[in-house]
């Protein structure tokens, strides 16, 4: 039996609370700078936490990564610069609300949904970790392939009014994902003789270029100069209390989906956010509309999935010692160094440690509310500055963010190139989100497909032989058939209406 009193005593340690507070402030600062991801925030902590006791060291990583994932929403909403790749799913919706002077709605929805998703995943983590981990471990390359294909279905949901342009953007993103070394043979592809492309295109420079720099180019023509006068993130608490109950289904769906996807090793918060966003857009009338309510539902659902996936990743990490994502890989390394061996025996040999870790999830996500509001208000002050001052500073952060991730000037060149490309795409009403989705899911899709083909010696039937994989595959094909059918029906209805108007 776990002694709840001893766990509370560990959490009441002033040193542990100080570590959590400092890590929270650090995570918010890193996450709010575009290009500096939650993974980078975690990696930069390692030289410091290596000298700490096991529980404070793990608490530092949990708190910093949770705060960084939420903080990525702030520049996405205020500046259209997603701070983390997962924030890109709902950046456009949040930024549109900001341009309407409703940044409190956009940021408040993201903040409370992130905290709710984190608490929900912590609850599931505490109650059902072993059961969910067994499901996660049963996934092979077949299941991951179908998960990737299902994720690509999201591109049709976020493509906007033109399905053709959305698919073109998706294919462009998938092409970008093929640059670099072949995941199976190791042969270079589409590198054009450049050693900088051998490792493929970095997601962060492409993301910053497509979203942030393209927005700066538009601002240079004076299209959004009034935004800084309208967007002031005030009355966040008052605004969000009105939003929570109407969007409870989206919050619960996003939290559950994020936990499940996060528990699949290698899936991560990016896929969870995109799938949750797409489901919110298609599964309810409110989420599918272009109104403020529709945008809020999509933001809340995807934000909840974002942070819930972080807790989900700890399920295979703590129960079986298998990292759910790159962050938990660092956590497992730290645990081994500190003499804490993650796995089934941890629940029997050191139950106080594992349940104290679970309790820290609750504490970190509850702490996100007051600190997140403070961070939003501080960050929102920059919107009161003139555009002529803001734009150069934002561009500087874009360059620093890309350079800090890749450590090459080539990454800075990619930011400029994709910034210009993003501007051209949006001027021609080609959506950017499907391209980012293709770049994120492309490597997963290709590697799992080729691995399955090698194991089955080219037999395509193997994609439907496994019970879970076959079920996901059939569901995915059904989704695509429905999408195409509905699109053809809509086009036929438009044609009939135009013919009727002509006859009249």
Coordinates of C-alpha atoms in Angstrom, one line a residue:
X1 CA 0.0 0.0 0.0
X2 CA 1.1 3.5 -0.8
X3 CA 1.4 5.9 2.2
X4 CA -0.4 9.1 1.1
X5 CA 1.1 10.9 4.1
X6 CA 4.7 10.2 3.1
X7 CA 4.0 11.4 -0.5
X8 CA 2.5 14.7 0.8
X9 CA 5.5 15.1 3.1
X10 CA 7.8 14.7 0.1
X11 CA 5.8 17.3 -1.9
X12 CA 5.9 19.7 1.1
X13 CA 9.7 19.8 1.0
X14 CA 10.7 23.5 0.6
X15 CA 13.6 22.6 -1.7
X16 CA 11.4 20.5 -4.0
X17 CA 8.8 23.4 -4.2
X18 CA 11.6 25.9 -5.0
X19 CA 12.9 23.6 -7.8
X20 CA 9.4 23.3 -9.2
X21 CA 8.8 27.1 -9.1
X22 CA 12.2 27.9 -10.8
X23 CA 11.6 25.2 -13.4
X24 CA 8.1 26.6 -14.1
X25 CA 9.5 30.1 -14.7
X26 CA 12.3 28.6 -16.9
X27 CA 9.9 26.5 -18.9
X28 CA 7.5 29.4 -19.6
X29 CA 10.4 31.6 -20.7
X30 CA 11.9 29.0 -23.1
X31 CA 8.5 27.9 -24.5
X32 CA 7.4 31.4 -25.3
X33 CA 10.4 32.0 -27.6
X34 CA 9.7 30.5 -31.0
X35 CA 12.1 27.8 -31.9
X36 CA 13.0 26.9 -28.4
X37 CA 11.0 23.7 -27.8
X38 CA 10.0 21.8 -24.6
X39 CA 12.6 19.2 -25.6
X40 CA 15.3 21.8 -25.8
X41 CA 14.2 23.2 -22.4
X42 CA 14.5 19.7 -21.0
X43 CA 17.9 19.0 -22.5
X44 CA 19.4 22.3 -21.2
X45 CA 18.3 21.3 -17.7
X46 CA 20.3 18.1 -17.6
X47 CA 23.7 19.7 -16.6
X48 CA 22.0 21.3 -13.6
X49 CA 19.7 18.5 -12.4
X50 CA 22.3 15.9 -12.6
X51 CA 23.5 17.0 -9.2
X52 CA 20.1 16.9 -7.6
X53 CA 18.3 14.1 -5.7
X54 CA 16.1 11.9 -7.9
X55 CA 12.7 13.4 -7.1
X56 CA 13.7 17.1 -7.5
X57 CA 15.5 16.3 -10.8
X58 CA 12.5 14.5 -12.3
X59 CA 10.1 17.2 -10.9
X60 CA 12.2 19.9 -12.7
X61 CA 11.8 18.1 -16.0
X62 CA 8.1 17.5 -15.6
X63 CA 7.4 21.1 -14.6
X64 CA 9.6 22.7 -17.2
X65 CA 8.3 20.6 -20.1
X66 CA 4.6 21.1 -19.2
X67 CA 5.1 24.9 -18.9
X68 CA 7.1 25.0 -22.2
X69 CA 4.4 23.2 -24.1
X70 CA 1.7 25.6 -23.0
X71 CA 3.9 28.7 -23.4
X72 CA 4.3 27.8 -27.1
X73 CA 0.7 29.0 -27.5
X74 CA 1.5 32.5 -26.4
X75 CA 3.5 33.7 -29.4
X76 CA 1.3 31.7 -31.7
X77 CA -1.8 33.6 -30.6
X78 CA -0.2 37.0 -30.3
X79 CA 2.3 37.0 -33.1
X80 CA 1.3 34.0 -35.3
X81 CA 4.6 32.4 -34.4
X82 CA 4.0 28.9 -32.8
X83 CA 6.5 28.5 -30.0
X84 CA 6.4 24.7 -30.3
X85 CA 5.5 22.4 -33.3
X86 CA 2.4 21.1 -31.6
X87 CA 1.1 24.7 -31.2
X88 CA 1.0 25.1 -35.0
X89 CA -2.2 23.1 -35.2
X90 CA -4.3 25.9 -33.8
X91 CA -2.1 29.0 -34.4
X92 CA -4.3 30.4 -37.1
X93 CA -7.5 30.1 -35.0
X94 CA -5.8 31.8 -32.0
X95 CA -4.3 34.6 -34.1
X96 CA -7.6 35.3 -35.8
X97 CA -9.2 35.8 -32.4
X98 CA -6.3 38.1 -31.4
X99 CA -6.8 40.2 -34.6
X100 CA -10.4 40.7 -33.5
X101 CA -9.3 42.0 -30.1
X102 CA -10.0 38.7 -28.4
X103 CA -6.6 37.5 -27.3
X104 CA -7.9 36.9 -23.8
X105 CA -10.3 34.4 -25.2
X106 CA -7.6 32.6 -27.3
X107 CA -4.9 32.5 -24.6
X108 CA -7.3 31.8 -21.7
X109 CA -8.9 28.9 -23.6
X110 CA -5.4 27.5 -24.3
X111 CA -4.2 28.0 -20.8
X112 CA -7.2 26.3 -19.0
X113 CA -7.4 23.5 -21.6
X114 CA -3.7 22.8 -21.1
X115 CA -4.0 22.6 -17.3
X116 CA -7.2 20.5 -17.6
X117 CA -5.5 18.1 -20.1
X118 CA -2.4 17.8 -17.9
X119 CA -4.5 17.0 -14.8
X120 CA -6.7 14.6 -16.7
X121 CA -3.6 12.7 -18.0
X122 CA -2.1 12.7 -14.5
X123 CA -5.3 11.1 -13.2
X124 CA -5.3 8.4 -16.0
X125 CA -1.5 8.0 -15.4
X126 CA -2.1 7.3 -11.7
X127 CA -5.1 4.9 -12.1
X128 CA -4.5 3.1 -15.4
X129 CA -0.8 3.2 -16.2
X130 CA -0.1 -0.5 -16.4
X131 CA -3.2 -1.3 -18.5
X132 CA -2.5 1.5 -21.0
X133 CA 1.2 0.6 -21.2
X134 CA 0.3 -3.0 -22.2
X135 CA -1.8 -1.6 -25.1
X136 CA 1.0 0.7 -26.2
X137 CA 3.5 -2.1 -26.2
X138 CA 1.2 -4.2 -28.5
X139 CA 1.7 -1.6 -31.3
X140 CA 3.9 -2.7 -34.2
X141 CA 5.0 -0.9 -37.3
X142 CA 1.6 -1.8 -38.8
X143 CA -0.4 0.1 -36.2
X144 CA 2.0 3.1 -36.4
X145 CA 1.6 3.2 -40.1
X146 CA -2.1 3.4 -39.9
X147 CA -1.9 5.9 -37.1
X148 CA 0.3 8.0 -39.5
X149 CA -2.2 7.7 -42.3
X150 CA -5.1 8.6 -40.0
X151 CA -3.1 11.6 -38.9
X152 CA -2.7 12.6 -42.6
X153 CA -6.5 12.6 -42.8
X154 CA -6.4 15.7 -40.6
X155 CA -4.9 17.6 -43.6
X156 CA -8.3 17.4 -45.3
X157 CA -9.9 18.9 -42.2
X158 CA -7.5 21.8 -41.8
X159 CA -7.2 22.5 -45.6
X160 CA -9.9 25.2 -45.7
X161 CA -12.5 25.5 -48.5
X162 CA -10.3 24.0 -51.3
X163 CA -9.5 20.3 -50.8
X164 CA -7.3 20.3 -53.9
X165 CA -5.1 23.1 -52.5
X166 CA -5.0 21.4 -49.1
X167 CA -3.8 18.1 -50.7
X168 CA -1.2 20.0 -52.7
X169 CA 0.1 21.5 -49.6
X170 CA 0.1 18.1 -47.8
X171 CA 2.1 16.5 -50.7
X172 CA 4.5 19.3 -50.6
X173 CA 5.1 18.7 -46.9
X174 CA 5.5 14.9 -47.5
X175 CA 8.1 15.7 -50.2
X176 CA 10.0 17.9 -47.8
X177 CA 10.0 15.0 -45.4
X178 CA 11.8 12.8 -47.9
X179 CA 14.9 15.0 -48.0
X180 CA 17.9 13.5 -46.3
X181 CA 18.9 9.9 -45.8
X182 CA 16.6 7.0 -46.6
X183 CA 15.5 5.5 -43.3
X184 CA 16.0 1.9 -44.5
X185 CA 18.9 2.0 -47.0
X186 CA 20.7 5.1 -45.7
X187 CA 21.1 6.5 -49.2
X188 CA 20.9 10.3 -49.5
X189 CA 17.9 11.7 -51.4
X190 CA 17.1 15.1 -52.7
X191 CA 20.2 16.6 -51.0
X192 CA 21.4 18.2 -54.2
X193 CA 25.0 17.6 -53.2
X194 CA 24.6 19.7 -50.0
X195 CA 25.9 18.2 -46.7
X196 CA 23.4 20.5 -44.9
X197 CA 20.5 18.5 -46.3
X198 CA 21.8 15.0 -45.4
X199 CA 20.0 15.1 -42.1
X200 CA 16.8 16.4 -43.7
X201 CA 15.0 19.6 -43.3
X202 CA 14.7 20.8 -39.7
X203 CA 11.1 21.2 -38.5
X204 CA 11.8 24.3 -36.5
X205 CA 13.3 26.5 -39.3
X206 CA 10.5 25.5 -41.7
X207 CA 7.9 26.1 -39.0
X208 CA 9.3 29.6 -38.1
X209 CA 9.7 30.5 -41.8
X210 CA 6.2 29.4 -42.9
X211 CA 4.3 31.0 -40.0
X212 CA 6.4 33.8 -38.5
X213 CA 8.4 35.3 -41.3
X214 CA 5.5 35.1 -43.8
X215 CA 3.4 37.0 -41.2
X216 CA 6.2 39.6 -40.9
X217 CA 6.2 40.0 -44.7
X218 CA 2.4 40.6 -44.6
X219 CA 2.8 43.1 -41.8
X220 CA 5.4 45.0 -43.7
X221 CA 2.6 46.0 -46.1
X222 CA 0.6 47.4 -43.2
X223 CA -2.2 44.8 -43.3
X224 CA -2.3 44.2 -39.5
X225 CA -1.1 47.4 -38.0
X226 CA -4.2 47.8 -35.8
X227 CA -3.6 44.5 -34.0
X228 CA -1.5 45.9 -31.3
X229 CA -4.2 48.4 -30.3
X230 CA -6.9 45.8 -30.1
X231 CA -5.2 42.8 -28.6
X232 CA -4.8 43.1 -24.8
X233 CA -5.0 39.9 -22.9
X234 CA -7.1 41.1 -20.0
X235 CA -10.0 39.5 -18.0
X236 CA -8.7 36.0 -18.7
X237 CA -10.3 34.4 -15.7
X238 CA -13.7 36.1 -16.4
X239 CA -13.6 35.1 -20.1
X240 CA -12.6 31.5 -19.6
X241 CA -15.1 30.6 -16.9
X242 CA -17.8 31.2 -19.6
X243 CA -16.0 28.9 -22.0
X244 CA -15.3 25.8 -19.9
X245 CA -18.7 24.2 -19.6
X246 CA -20.0 24.7 -23.2
X247 CA -16.8 23.0 -24.4
X248 CA -16.6 20.2 -21.8
X249 CA -16.9 17.5 -24.5
X250 CA -14.0 18.9 -26.5
X251 CA -11.9 19.1 -23.4
X252 CA -12.6 15.5 -22.3
X253 CA -12.1 14.2 -25.8
X254 CA -8.8 16.0 -26.3
X255 CA -7.5 14.9 -22.9
X256 CA -8.4 11.3 -23.5
X257 CA -7.0 11.3 -27.0
X258 CA -3.8 13.1 -26.0
X259 CA -3.2 10.6 -23.2
X260 CA -3.7 7.6 -25.5
X261 CA -1.6 9.0 -28.3
X262 CA 1.1 10.1 -25.9
X263 CA 1.3 6.6 -24.5
X264 CA 2.4 5.3 -27.9
X265 CA 6.2 5.4 -28.0
X266 CA 7.3 8.0 -30.6
X267 CA 3.9 9.5 -31.3
X268 CA 4.3 12.7 -29.3
X269 CA 2.2 15.8 -28.7
X270 CA 2.4 17.0 -32.4
X271 CA 0.3 14.1 -33.6
X272 CA -2.0 14.3 -30.6
X273 CA -2.7 18.0 -31.2
X274 CA -3.4 17.7 -34.9
X275 CA -5.7 14.7 -34.6
X276 CA -7.6 16.3 -31.7
X277 CA -7.9 19.6 -33.7
X278 CA -9.3 17.7 -36.7
X279 CA -11.8 15.8 -34.6
X280 CA -13.0 19.0 -33.0
X281 CA -13.5 20.5 -36.4
X282 CA -15.5 17.6 -37.7
X283 CA -17.2 16.0 -34.8
X284 CA -19.4 18.9 -33.6
X285 CA -21.3 21.8 -35.2
X286 CA -19.7 24.3 -32.9
X287 CA -16.1 23.1 -33.7
X288 CA -16.7 23.0 -37.4
X289 CA -18.0 26.6 -37.6
X290 CA -15.9 29.7 -38.4
X291 CA -17.3 31.6 -35.4
X292 CA -15.6 32.5 -32.2
X293 CA -17.2 29.4 -30.5
X294 CA -15.8 27.1 -33.2
X295 CA -12.3 28.5 -32.9
X296 CA -12.4 28.2 -29.1
X297 CA -13.6 24.6 -29.2
X298 CA -10.7 23.7 -31.6
X299 CA -8.2 25.5 -29.5
X300 CA -9.3 23.9 -26.3
X301 CA -9.5 20.4 -27.7
X302 CA -6.1 20.6 -29.3
X303 CA -4.5 22.3 -26.3
X304 CA -5.9 19.7 -23.9
X305 CA -4.4 16.9 -26.1
X306 CA -1.1 18.8 -26.2
X307 CA -0.5 18.7 -22.5
X308 CA -2.3 15.4 -21.9
X309 CA 0.2 13.6 -24.3
X310 CA 3.0 14.7 -22.0
X311 CA 1.5 12.6 -19.1
X312 CA 0.7 9.8 -21.5
X313 CA 4.3 9.5 -22.5
X314 CA 5.2 8.7 -18.9
X315 CA 3.0 5.5 -19.0
X316 CA 5.4 3.3 -21.0
X317 CA 8.4 5.1 -19.4
X318 CA 7.5 4.4 -15.8
X319 CA 5.8 1.0 -16.3
X320 CA 8.2 -0.7 -18.7
X321 CA 11.1 1.7 -18.9
X322 CA 10.5 2.4 -22.6
X323 CA 10.5 6.2 -23.5
X324 CA 7.3 7.5 -24.9
X325 CA 9.0 10.5 -26.4
X326 CA 12.4 12.3 -26.4
X327 CA 11.6 14.1 -23.1
X328 CA 10.9 10.8 -21.3
X329 CA 14.0 9.3 -22.8
X330 CA 16.0 12.0 -20.9
X331 CA 13.9 11.3 -17.8
X332 CA 14.7 7.6 -18.0
X333 CA 18.4 8.4 -18.4
X334 CA 18.3 10.6 -15.3
X335 CA 16.5 8.0 -13.3
X336 CA 19.1 5.3 -14.2
X337 CA 21.9 7.7 -13.2
X338 CA 20.1 8.3 -9.9
X339 CA 19.7 4.6 -9.2
X340 CA 16.0 4.5 -9.9
X341 CA 15.3 1.8 -12.4
X342 CA 12.0 2.4 -14.2
X343 CA 9.9 -0.6 -14.9
X344 CA 7.3 -2.9 -13.3
X345 CA 9.5 -3.5 -10.2
X346 CA 9.5 0.2 -9.4
X347 CA 5.8 0.0 -8.4
X348 CA 6.7 -2.7 -5.8
X349 CA 10.2 -1.7 -4.7
X350 CA 9.8 2.1 -4.6
X351 CA 6.1 2.9 -4.8
X352 CA 6.5 6.2 -2.9
X353 CA 8.9 7.5 -5.6
X354 CA 6.6 6.6 -8.6
X355 CA 3.5 8.0 -7.0
X356 CA 5.3 11.1 -5.9
X357 CA 6.2 11.6 -9.6
X358 CA 2.6 11.2 -10.5
X359 CA 1.6 13.7 -7.8
X360 CA 4.1 16.2 -9.2
X361 CA 2.1 16.2 -12.5
X362 CA -1.0 17.4 -10.6
X363 CA 1.0 20.1 -8.8
X364 CA 2.8 21.3 -12.0
X365 CA -0.4 21.6 -14.0
X366 CA -2.3 23.4 -11.2
X367 CA 0.6 25.8 -10.9
X368 CA 0.3 26.5 -14.6
X369 CA -2.8 28.6 -14.1
X370 CA -1.4 31.5 -12.0
X371 CA 2.0 31.5 -13.6
X372 CA 0.5 31.2 -17.1
X373 CA -1.8 34.2 -16.6
X374 CA 1.2 36.2 -15.4
X375 CA 3.3 35.1 -18.4
X376 CA 0.4 36.0 -20.8
X377 CA 0.1 39.5 -19.3
X378 CA 3.9 40.1 -19.4
X379 CA 4.2 38.9 -23.0
X380 CA 1.1 40.9 -24.1
X381 CA 2.9 44.1 -23.3
X382 CA 4.9 43.9 -26.5
X383 CA 1.7 44.3 -28.5
X384 CA 1.5 47.8 -27.3
X385 CA 4.7 48.7 -29.1
X386 CA 4.6 50.1 -32.7
X387 CA 4.9 47.6 -35.5
X388 CA 8.2 49.2 -36.6
X389 CA 9.7 48.2 -33.3
X390 CA 8.1 44.8 -32.9
X391 CA 8.9 43.4 -36.3
X392 CA 12.7 43.6 -36.1
X393 CA 12.7 42.1 -32.6
X394 CA 10.5 39.3 -33.8
X395 CA 12.8 38.7 -36.8
X396 CA 15.8 38.6 -34.5
X397 CA 14.1 35.9 -32.3
X398 CA 13.2 33.9 -35.5
X399 CA 16.9 33.9 -36.5
X400 CA 18.1 33.1 -33.0
X401 CA 15.5 30.3 -32.6
X402 CA 16.5 28.6 -35.9
X403 CA 20.2 29.0 -35.3
X404 CA 20.0 27.7 -31.7
X405 CA 18.3 24.5 -32.9
X406 CA 20.5 23.7 -35.9
X407 CA 23.7 25.6 -35.1
X408 CA 24.2 26.5 -38.7
X409 CA 23.7 29.6 -40.9
X410 CA 22.0 27.2 -43.3
X411 CA 19.0 27.1 -40.9
X412 CA 18.7 30.9 -41.1
X413 CA 18.6 30.6 -44.8
X414 CA 15.8 28.1 -44.6
X415 CA 13.8 30.5 -42.4
X416 CA 14.1 33.2 -45.1
X417 CA 13.3 30.8 -47.9
X418 CA 10.3 29.3 -46.3
X419 CA 9.1 32.7 -45.1
X420 CA 9.0 33.9 -48.7
X421 CA 7.4 30.6 -49.8
X422 CA 4.8 30.8 -47.0
X423 CA 3.9 34.3 -48.0
X424 CA 3.4 33.2 -51.7
X425 CA 1.3 30.2 -50.6
X426 CA -1.1 32.2 -48.4
X427 CA -1.4 35.0 -51.0
X428 CA -2.7 32.2 -53.4
X429 CA -4.9 30.8 -50.6
X430 CA -2.8 27.6 -50.2
X431 CA -3.0 26.6 -46.5
X432 CA 0.2 26.1 -44.6
X433 CA -1.0 23.6 -41.9
X434 CA -1.2 20.6 -44.2
X435 CA 2.4 21.2 -45.3
X436 CA 3.6 21.2 -41.7
X437 CA 1.5 18.1 -41.0
X438 CA 3.1 16.3 -43.9
X439 CA 6.6 17.2 -42.7
X440 CA 5.8 15.9 -39.2
X441 CA 4.2 12.6 -40.2
X442 CA 6.2 11.9 -43.3
X443 CA 9.2 10.2 -41.6
X444 CA 6.9 8.0 -39.4
X445 CA 4.8 7.0 -42.4
X446 CA 7.7 6.1 -44.6
X447 CA 9.7 4.2 -42.0
X448 CA 6.8 2.1 -40.7
X449 CA 5.7 1.3 -44.3
X450 CA 9.1 0.2 -45.4
X451 CA 9.7 -1.8 -42.1
X452 CA 6.4 -3.6 -42.5
X453 CA 7.1 -4.4 -46.2
X454 CA 10.5 -5.8 -45.3
X455 CA 9.1 -8.0 -42.5
X456 CA 6.3 -9.3 -44.7
X457 CA 8.4 -9.6 -47.9
X458 CA 6.2 -7.2 -49.8
X459 CA 2.8 -8.7 -48.8
X460 CA 0.3 -5.9 -48.4
X461 CA -2.2 -8.1 -46.7
X462 CA -0.1 -7.9 -43.5
X463 CA -1.5 -4.4 -43.0
X464 CA -4.8 -6.0 -42.1
X465 CA -3.7 -9.2 -40.4
X466 CA -3.2 -7.8 -36.9
X467 CA -6.5 -7.1 -35.0
X468 CA -5.6 -3.6 -33.8
X469 CA -3.8 -2.7 -37.0
X470 CA -6.6 -4.0 -39.2
X471 CA -9.2 -2.2 -37.2
X472 CA -7.4 1.1 -37.4
X473 CA -6.8 0.5 -41.1
X474 CA -10.4 -0.2 -41.9
X475 CA -11.5 2.9 -39.9
X476 CA -8.9 5.0 -41.8
X477 CA -10.1 3.9 -45.2
X478 CA -13.7 4.6 -44.1
X479 CA -12.7 8.1 -43.0
X480 CA -11.1 8.8 -46.4
X481 CA -14.1 7.3 -48.3
X482 CA -16.4 9.6 -46.3
X483 CA -14.3 12.6 -46.9
X484 CA -14.2 12.0 -50.7
X485 CA -17.9 11.1 -50.8
X486 CA -18.9 14.3 -48.9
X487 CA -16.7 16.4 -51.1
X488 CA -18.2 15.0 -54.3
X489 CA -21.7 15.4 -52.8
X490 CA -21.0 19.0 -51.9
X491 CA -19.6 19.7 -55.4
X492 CA -22.6 18.1 -57.0
X493 CA -25.0 20.1 -54.9
X494 CA -23.2 23.3 -55.9
X495 CA -23.5 22.4 -59.6
X496 CA -27.2 21.6 -59.3
X497 CA -27.8 25.0 -57.5
X498 CA -25.9 26.9 -60.2
X499 CA -27.9 25.1 -63.0
X500 CA -31.1 25.9 -61.2
X501 CA -30.1 29.6 -60.9
X502 CA -29.2 29.6 -64.6
X503 CA -32.6 28.0 -65.6
X504 CA -34.4 30.5 -63.4

